[in-house]
mmCIF file of C-alpha atoms in Angstrom:
data_model
loop_
_atom_site.group_PDB
_atom_site.id
_atom_site.type_symbol
_atom_site.label_atom_id
_atom_site.label_comp_id
_atom_site.label_asym_id
_atom_site.label_seq_id
_atom_site.Cartn_x
_atom_site.Cartn_y
_atom_site.Cartn_z
ATOM 1 C CA MET A 1 0.000 0.000 0.000
ATOM 2 C CA ALA A 2 1.395 3.400 -0.996
ATOM 3 C CA GLU A 3 2.124 5.722 1.931
ATOM 4 C CA HIS A 4 3.550 8.782 0.148
ATOM 5 C CA LEU A 5 1.368 10.250 -2.604
ATOM 6 C CA LEU A 6 2.528 12.934 -5.013
ATOM 7 C CA ILE A 7 -0.114 15.126 -6.660
ATOM 8 C CA THR A 8 0.987 17.260 -9.600
ATOM 9 C CA GLY A 9 -1.045 20.426 -10.074
ATOM 10 C CA ALA A 10 -1.777 20.519 -6.340
ATOM 11 C CA SER A 11 -2.564 24.240 -6.349
ATOM 12 C CA GLY A 12 -5.139 23.878 -9.120
ATOM 13 C CA PHE A 13 -8.851 23.401 -8.620
ATOM 14 C CA LEU A 14 -8.934 19.589 -8.631
ATOM 15 C CA GLY A 15 -5.463 19.080 -7.152
ATOM 16 C CA TRP A 16 -6.328 21.321 -4.201
ATOM 17 C CA LYS A 17 -9.466 19.300 -3.456
ATOM 18 C CA LEU A 18 -7.649 16.003 -3.974
ATOM 19 C CA ALA A 19 -4.902 17.030 -1.546
ATOM 20 C CA HIS A 20 -7.472 17.876 1.131
ATOM 21 C CA ILE A 21 -9.021 14.419 0.831
ATOM 22 C CA ALA A 22 -5.822 12.420 0.315
ATOM 23 C CA ARG A 23 -4.044 13.847 3.369
ATOM 24 C CA ARG A 24 -6.407 11.808 5.559
ATOM 25 C CA ARG A 25 -4.980 8.578 4.109
ATOM 26 C CA PHE A 26 -1.484 9.385 2.816
ATOM 27 C CA ARG A 27 1.559 11.478 3.451
ATOM 28 C CA VAL A 28 0.978 13.935 0.616
ATOM 29 C CA SER A 29 3.384 16.009 -1.443
ATOM 30 C CA GLY A 30 2.231 18.345 -4.184
ATOM 31 C CA LEU A 31 3.781 20.065 -7.182
ATOM 32 C CA CYS A 32 2.688 23.573 -8.041
ATOM 33 C CA HIS A 33 3.937 26.201 -10.474
ATOM 34 C CA ALA A 34 3.016 29.872 -10.199
ATOM 35 C CA HIS A 35 0.553 29.622 -7.310
ATOM 36 C CA ASN A 36 1.293 28.042 -3.959
ATOM 37 C CA SER A 37 -1.953 27.622 -2.010
ATOM 38 C CA ALA A 38 -0.862 26.296 1.383
ATOM 39 C CA ILE A 39 -2.669 23.105 2.400
ATOM 40 C CA PRO A 40 -2.198 22.029 6.030
ATOM 41 C CA GLY A 41 -0.325 18.729 6.241
ATOM 42 C CA VAL A 42 0.738 18.789 2.569
ATOM 43 C CA SER A 43 4.339 19.403 1.485
ATOM 44 C CA LEU A 44 4.344 21.624 -1.616
ATOM 45 C CA HIS A 45 7.178 21.923 -4.132
ATOM 46 C CA GLN A 46 7.348 24.527 -6.881
ATOM 47 C CA ALA A 47 8.191 23.084 -10.288
ATOM 48 C CA ASP A 48 8.004 24.083 -13.935
ATOM 49 C CA LEU A 49 6.995 20.845 -15.630
ATOM 50 C CA ALA A 50 7.648 22.393 -19.036
ATOM 51 C CA GLN A 51 11.326 21.887 -18.186
ATOM 52 C CA THR A 52 10.999 18.152 -18.648
ATOM 53 C CA HIS A 53 14.700 17.426 -18.051
ATOM 54 C CA ARG A 54 14.182 18.438 -14.422
ATOM 55 C CA ILE A 55 11.276 16.097 -13.752
ATOM 56 C CA ALA A 56 13.181 12.876 -13.031
ATOM 57 C CA PRO A 57 15.655 14.530 -10.602
ATOM 58 C CA LEU A 58 12.719 16.185 -8.813
ATOM 59 C CA LEU A 59 10.886 12.884 -8.442
ATOM 60 C CA GLU A 60 14.067 11.263 -7.179
ATOM 61 C CA ARG A 61 14.218 13.847 -4.386
ATOM 62 C CA ILE A 62 10.548 13.523 -3.437
ATOM 63 C CA LYS A 63 10.494 9.705 -3.716
ATOM 64 C CA PRO A 64 6.718 9.157 -3.923
ATOM 65 C CA ASP A 65 5.125 5.725 -3.585
ATOM 66 C CA ALA A 66 2.318 6.739 -5.954
ATOM 67 C CA VAL A 67 1.575 9.640 -8.317
ATOM 68 C CA ILE A 68 -1.660 11.270 -9.467
ATOM 69 C CA HIS A 69 -0.783 13.521 -12.395
ATOM 70 C CA LEU A 70 -3.211 16.423 -12.819
ATOM 71 C CA ALA A 71 -0.961 19.315 -13.870
ATOM 72 C CA ALA A 72 -1.809 20.621 -17.332
ATOM 73 C CA MET A 73 -2.569 23.641 -19.431
ATOM 74 C CA SER A 74 -6.281 22.922 -19.372
ATOM 75 C CA SER A 75 -7.780 25.895 -21.216
ATOM 76 C CA PRO A 76 -8.485 24.795 -24.801
ATOM 77 C CA ASN A 77 -8.211 28.383 -26.024
ATOM 78 C CA GLN A 78 -4.868 28.852 -24.289
ATOM 79 C CA CYS A 79 -3.574 25.607 -25.811
ATOM 80 C CA GLU A 80 -4.436 26.885 -29.282
ATOM 81 C CA GLN A 81 -2.589 30.123 -28.627
ATOM 82 C CA GLN A 82 0.472 28.599 -26.912
ATOM 83 C CA ALA A 83 1.099 25.424 -28.876
ATOM 84 C CA ALA A 84 4.714 24.766 -27.857
ATOM 85 C CA LEU A 85 4.204 25.406 -24.146
ATOM 86 C CA SER A 86 1.006 23.374 -23.986
ATOM 87 C CA GLN A 87 2.732 20.486 -25.805
ATOM 88 C CA ALA A 88 5.514 20.508 -23.212
ATOM 89 C CA LEU A 89 3.127 20.628 -20.270
ATOM 90 C CA ASN A 90 0.383 18.338 -21.517
ATOM 91 C CA VAL A 91 2.352 15.707 -23.433
ATOM 92 C CA ASP A 92 6.093 15.824 -22.791
ATOM 93 C CA ALA A 93 5.804 16.210 -19.009
ATOM 94 C CA THR A 94 3.285 13.371 -18.842
ATOM 95 C CA GLU A 95 5.655 11.095 -20.755
ATOM 96 C CA ALA A 96 8.567 12.019 -18.462
ATOM 97 C CA ILE A 97 6.522 11.314 -15.332
ATOM 98 C CA GLY A 98 5.298 8.032 -16.794
ATOM 99 C CA ARG A 99 8.813 6.932 -17.670
ATOM 100 C CA TRP A 100 10.040 7.599 -14.121
ATOM 101 C CA CYS A 101 7.072 5.776 -12.585
ATOM 102 C CA GLN A 102 7.660 2.758 -14.820
ATOM 103 C CA GLN A 103 11.351 2.628 -13.922
ATOM 104 C CA HIS A 104 10.573 2.766 -10.195
ATOM 105 C CA ALA A 105 7.419 0.586 -10.181
ATOM 106 C CA VAL A 106 5.364 3.512 -8.850
ATOM 107 C CA PRO A 107 1.586 3.453 -9.494
ATOM 108 C CA LEU A 108 0.446 6.324 -11.713
ATOM 109 C CA VAL A 109 -3.027 7.721 -12.348
ATOM 110 C CA PHE A 110 -3.298 10.297 -15.142
ATOM 111 C CA SER A 111 -6.166 12.734 -15.567
ATOM 112 C CA SER A 112 -7.115 12.907 -19.249
ATOM 113 C CA SER A 113 -10.162 14.631 -20.715
ATOM 114 C CA SER A 114 -13.519 14.151 -22.393
ATOM 115 C CA GLN A 115 -12.126 16.513 -25.052
ATOM 116 C CA VAL A 116 -10.548 13.507 -26.787
ATOM 117 C CA TYR A 117 -14.040 12.948 -28.281
ATOM 118 C CA ASP A 118 -15.627 14.978 -31.086
ATOM 119 C CA GLY A 119 -18.959 15.676 -29.407
ATOM 120 C CA GLU A 120 -21.040 14.317 -32.280
ATOM 121 C CA GLN A 121 -21.545 10.658 -31.266
ATOM 122 C CA ALA A 122 -22.559 10.775 -27.599
ATOM 123 C CA PRO A 123 -22.864 9.003 -25.269
ATOM 124 C CA TYR A 124 -19.214 7.934 -25.146
ATOM 125 C CA SER A 125 -17.581 4.928 -23.521
ATOM 126 C CA GLU A 126 -13.959 3.868 -23.161
ATOM 127 C CA HIS A 127 -14.300 2.047 -26.498
ATOM 128 C CA SER A 128 -15.667 4.996 -28.469
ATOM 129 C CA PRO A 129 -13.441 6.362 -31.241
ATOM 130 C CA CYS A 130 -11.434 9.460 -30.402
ATOM 131 C CA ALA A 131 -11.484 12.479 -32.712
ATOM 132 C CA PRO A 132 -10.463 15.637 -30.825
ATOM 133 C CA ARG A 133 -11.782 18.962 -32.114
ATOM 134 C CA ASN A 134 -9.098 21.124 -30.535
ATOM 135 C CA ARG A 135 -5.399 21.071 -29.663
ATOM 136 C CA TYR A 136 -6.062 20.399 -25.978
ATOM 137 C CA GLY A 137 -7.958 17.204 -26.827
ATOM 138 C CA GLU A 138 -5.218 16.200 -29.273
ATOM 139 C CA GLN A 139 -2.587 16.686 -26.590
ATOM 140 C CA LYS A 140 -4.490 14.708 -23.993
ATOM 141 C CA LEU A 141 -4.879 11.850 -26.459
ATOM 142 C CA ALA A 142 -1.172 12.044 -27.322
ATOM 143 C CA ALA A 143 -0.347 11.914 -23.602
ATOM 144 C CA GLU A 144 -2.508 8.804 -23.194
ATOM 145 C CA ASN A 145 -0.676 7.140 -26.079
ATOM 146 C CA ALA A 146 2.707 8.136 -24.652
ATOM 147 C CA LEU A 147 1.826 6.522 -21.340
ATOM 148 C CA ARG A 148 0.826 3.302 -23.065
ATOM 149 C CA ARG A 149 4.348 3.201 -24.522
ATOM 150 C CA VAL A 150 6.450 4.191 -21.528
ATOM 151 C CA CYS A 151 4.264 3.178 -18.567
ATOM 152 C CA PRO A 152 1.784 0.438 -19.471
ATOM 153 C CA GLN A 153 0.709 0.036 -15.842
ATOM 154 C CA ALA A 154 -0.558 3.622 -15.644
ATOM 155 C CA THR A 155 -4.290 4.143 -15.311
ATOM 156 C CA VAL A 156 -5.836 6.839 -17.491
ATOM 157 C CA CYS A 157 -9.012 8.535 -16.278
ATOM 158 C CA ARG A 158 -10.954 10.639 -18.750
ATOM 159 C CA VAL A 159 -12.773 13.357 -16.847
ATOM 160 C CA PRO A 160 -15.423 15.879 -17.945
ATOM 161 C CA LEU A 161 -16.060 19.508 -17.074
ATOM 162 C CA MET A 162 -15.746 19.753 -13.277
ATOM 163 C CA TYR A 163 -17.022 22.022 -10.541
ATOM 164 C CA GLY A 164 -16.679 22.582 -6.814
ATOM 165 C CA ALA A 165 -14.814 24.576 -4.187
ATOM 166 C CA ALA A 166 -11.520 26.056 -5.349
ATOM 167 C CA PRO A 167 -8.520 27.902 -3.908
ATOM 168 C CA PRO A 168 -8.199 31.665 -4.503
ATOM 169 C CA ALA A 169 -5.863 31.282 -7.491
ATOM 170 C CA ALA A 170 -7.930 28.652 -9.334
ATOM 171 C CA ALA A 171 -11.513 28.144 -10.458
ATOM 172 C CA SER A 172 -13.948 25.571 -11.789
ATOM 173 C CA SER A 173 -17.082 25.953 -13.869
ATOM 174 C CA LEU A 174 -18.921 26.881 -10.654
ATOM 175 C CA GLN A 175 -17.160 30.130 -9.734
ATOM 176 C CA PRO A 176 -18.208 32.304 -12.716
ATOM 177 C CA VAL A 177 -21.818 31.207 -12.232
ATOM 178 C CA LEU A 178 -21.776 32.046 -8.534
ATOM 179 C CA GLN A 179 -20.145 35.397 -9.140
ATOM 180 C CA ALA A 180 -22.829 36.321 -11.670
ATOM 181 C CA LEU A 181 -25.641 35.182 -9.392
ATOM 182 C CA HIS A 182 -24.302 37.176 -6.442
ATOM 183 C CA SER A 183 -23.357 40.305 -8.374
ATOM 184 C CA GLY A 184 -26.293 40.399 -10.757
ATOM 185 C CA ARG A 185 -23.934 40.802 -13.717
ATOM 186 C CA PRO A 186 -25.169 38.758 -16.710
ATOM 187 C CA ILE A 187 -23.320 35.640 -17.811
ATOM 188 C CA LYS A 188 -23.962 33.759 -21.049
ATOM 189 C CA LEU A 189 -24.276 29.984 -20.632
ATOM 190 C CA PHE A 190 -24.558 27.581 -23.553
ATOM 191 C CA THR A 191 -27.763 25.641 -24.026
ATOM 192 C CA ASP A 192 -26.204 23.519 -26.787
ATOM 193 C CA GLU A 193 -23.040 22.400 -24.980
ATOM 194 C CA ILE A 194 -23.815 19.227 -23.024
ATOM 195 C CA ARG A 195 -21.474 17.785 -20.409
ATOM 196 C CA SER A 196 -21.523 14.914 -17.887
ATOM 197 C CA SER A 197 -20.179 17.371 -15.340
ATOM 198 C CA LEU A 198 -18.481 15.918 -12.275
ATOM 199 C CA GLY A 199 -18.025 17.417 -8.839
ATOM 200 C CA ALA A 200 -14.580 17.710 -7.303
ATOM 201 C CA ARG A 201 -15.271 15.443 -4.347
ATOM 202 C CA ALA A 202 -16.408 12.509 -6.481
ATOM 203 C CA ALA A 203 -13.549 13.116 -8.912
ATOM 204 C CA ALA A 204 -10.957 13.128 -6.126
ATOM 205 C CA GLU A 205 -12.348 10.014 -4.482
ATOM 206 C CA GLY A 206 -12.466 8.286 -7.862
ATOM 207 C CA LEU A 207 -8.855 9.147 -8.727
ATOM 208 C CA LEU A 208 -7.667 7.838 -5.352
ATOM 209 C CA ARG A 209 -9.592 4.612 -5.824
ATOM 210 C CA MET A 210 -8.074 4.088 -9.266
ATOM 211 C CA LEU A 211 -4.582 3.945 -7.749
ATOM 212 C CA GLU A 212 -5.568 0.366 -6.933
ATOM 213 C CA VAL A 213 -6.668 -0.396 -10.517
ATOM 214 C CA PRO A 214 -3.539 -0.487 -12.693
ATOM 215 C CA ALA A 215 -3.333 -0.482 -16.486
ATOM 216 C CA GLU A 216 -6.894 0.705 -17.100
ATOM 217 C CA LEU A 217 -8.647 3.306 -19.219
ATOM 218 C CA LEU A 218 -11.670 4.616 -17.331
ATOM 219 C CA ILE A 219 -14.265 7.357 -17.619
ATOM 220 C CA LEU A 220 -14.968 9.292 -14.422
ATOM 221 C CA ALA A 221 -18.108 11.259 -15.205
ATOM 222 C CA GLY A 222 -21.297 12.411 -13.555
ATOM 223 C CA ASP A 223 -24.573 10.564 -13.973
ATOM 224 C CA GLU A 224 -26.445 13.565 -15.391
ATOM 225 C CA ALA A 225 -25.909 15.168 -18.785
ATOM 226 C CA LEU A 226 -26.585 18.894 -18.439
ATOM 227 C CA SER A 227 -26.080 21.915 -20.615
ATOM 228 C CA ARG A 228 -24.053 24.730 -19.048
ATOM 229 C CA TYR A 229 -27.271 26.718 -18.775
ATOM 230 C CA GLU A 230 -29.094 23.862 -17.038
ATOM 231 C CA PHE A 231 -26.176 23.527 -14.636
ATOM 232 C CA GLY A 232 -26.406 27.236 -13.848
ATOM 233 C CA LEU A 233 -30.107 26.934 -13.086
ATOM 234 C CA ARG A 234 -29.407 24.045 -10.692
ATOM 235 C CA VAL A 235 -26.803 26.139 -8.880
ATOM 236 C CA ALA A 236 -29.194 29.083 -8.591
ATOM 237 C CA ALA A 237 -31.952 26.839 -7.240
ATOM 238 C CA TYR A 238 -29.640 25.215 -4.690
ATOM 239 C CA TYR A 239 -28.600 28.576 -3.229
ATOM 240 C CA GLY A 240 -32.046 30.138 -3.582
ATOM 241 C CA LEU A 241 -30.723 32.879 -5.868
ATOM 242 C CA ASP A 242 -32.488 34.736 -8.669
ATOM 243 C CA PRO A 243 -31.432 33.043 -11.945
ATOM 244 C CA ALA A 244 -32.023 36.220 -13.986
ATOM 245 C CA PRO A 245 -28.273 36.886 -14.566
ATOM 246 C CA LEU A 246 -27.984 33.519 -16.348
ATOM 247 C CA GLN A 247 -28.534 34.180 -20.040
ATOM 248 C CA PRO A 248 -29.037 31.261 -22.441
ATOM 249 C CA ALA A 249 -26.670 31.332 -25.414
ATOM 250 C CA LYS A 250 -25.541 29.204 -28.340
ATOM 251 C CA GLN A 251 -21.960 28.151 -29.081
ATOM 252 C CA ALA A 252 -22.123 30.161 -32.296
ATOM 253 C CA ASP A 253 -22.821 33.324 -30.281
ATOM 254 C CA LEU A 254 -19.331 33.294 -28.750
ATOM 255 C CA PRO A 255 -16.609 32.416 -31.276
ATOM 256 C CA MET A 256 -13.458 31.090 -29.604
ATOM 257 C CA ALA A 257 -9.969 30.011 -30.660
ATOM 258 C CA ALA A 258 -10.576 26.341 -29.868
ATOM 259 C CA GLY A 259 -13.211 24.084 -31.360
ATOM 260 C CA ARG A 260 -15.908 23.208 -28.829
ATOM 261 C CA PRO A 261 -17.457 19.727 -28.878
ATOM 262 C CA ARG A 262 -21.236 19.902 -28.678
ATOM 263 C CA ASP A 263 -22.254 16.869 -26.598
ATOM 264 C CA LEU A 264 -19.664 15.091 -24.429
ATOM 265 C CA THR A 265 -22.052 12.898 -22.468
ATOM 266 C CA MET A 266 -20.052 9.912 -21.167
ATOM 267 C CA ARG A 267 -20.902 6.557 -19.614
ATOM 268 C CA ASN A 268 -19.305 5.737 -16.268
ATOM 269 C CA ALA A 269 -20.367 2.092 -15.904
ATOM 270 C CA ARG A 270 -16.848 0.654 -16.051
ATOM 271 C CA ALA A 271 -15.514 3.036 -13.402
ATOM 272 C CA ARG A 272 -18.538 2.234 -11.249
ATOM 273 C CA SER A 273 -17.565 -1.445 -11.393
ATOM 274 C CA PHE A 274 -14.338 -0.415 -9.620
ATOM 275 C CA GLY A 275 -16.154 1.544 -6.917
ATOM 276 C CA PHE A 276 -16.462 5.010 -8.462
ATOM 277 C CA ARG A 277 -19.541 6.847 -7.159
ATOM 278 C CA PRO A 278 -20.497 10.261 -8.613
ATOM 279 C CA LEU A 279 -22.710 12.577 -6.595
ATOM 280 C CA SER A 280 -25.644 14.743 -7.621
ATOM 281 C CA VAL A 281 -25.073 18.434 -8.301
ATOM 282 C CA GLU A 282 -26.754 19.310 -5.013
ATOM 283 C CA ASP A 283 -24.674 16.880 -2.949
ATOM 284 C CA GLU A 284 -21.472 18.177 -4.540
ATOM 285 C CA LEU A 285 -22.487 21.763 -3.733
ATOM 286 C CA ARG A 286 -23.006 20.770 -0.104
ATOM 287 C CA HIS A 287 -19.434 19.475 -0.019
ATOM 288 C CA ALA A 288 -18.244 22.693 -1.662
ATOM 289 C CA ASP A 289 -19.972 24.634 1.108
ATOM 290 C CA SER A 290 -17.924 22.738 3.696
ATOM 291 C CA LEU A 291 -14.693 24.197 2.258
ATOM 292 C CA SER A 292 -15.734 27.755 1.451
ATOM 293 C CA ALA A 293 -18.601 30.169 1.730
ATOM 294 C CA PRO A 294 -20.842 30.899 -1.273
ATOM 295 C CA GLY A 295 -19.552 33.708 -3.424
ATOM 296 C CA THR A 296 -15.993 33.637 -2.048
ATOM 297 C CA ALA A 297 -13.522 30.856 -2.827
ATOM 298 C CA HIS A 298 -15.859 28.205 -4.187
#
């Protein structure tokens, strides 16, 4: 049983939540880059994973028993605009981490993305064909393939759009909605962009569980397929807030640098067979409330 867990991207939205949960079971170290959000009981190390030649020496110093690799440039638009940097972070760093884990027999769980699918043939399973519509999805798929070469025992978890409490320097899909609801400033939310959104608590618990399931490809996704607008309405109803600031919009109304898949509904049956249990939107929001107050650092 692993005792020392390393989380890359520990200062990001999901990594921050994962560290809070994992510290109850493991000695936890985290890698962060520009932002260092202190987490009691977690040892944080600053690292620029784009400098891939430094990854192996860093891991040698930390000496983890297991790794959950979350760090990435995760904005599809940013990936389009910064192709070389996003390639280094999303693909090359993943390969370097996988190679080290393979050489040291260290379990590795990698967080991939629903963006490996095209959004036109939902619902998706682990066996569905991949056809990314943007560079971010292409890089996540390339990282998956790199891990199959250099670290066959790694487990790849494809995750959807996520939401939940977040540290001050990070955000999920929840924070912009809450800010609009509290401020009254309008926010446009797509009615034609469907996601099997997943809360941070269920995602973190699922990633930890998959440390015990080597060499798998799994989908960690929520049970409900909601548009971004429908999600916003659920958030407003949960907090008893006026939904008027939430304005329905179409993808075509807001042109962006990256292609946006329309429907990324995913099936989670295989992950469920290994003990993965997603929560409802309302239950995830209750867990978010336990870490931060509405309208602040959700």
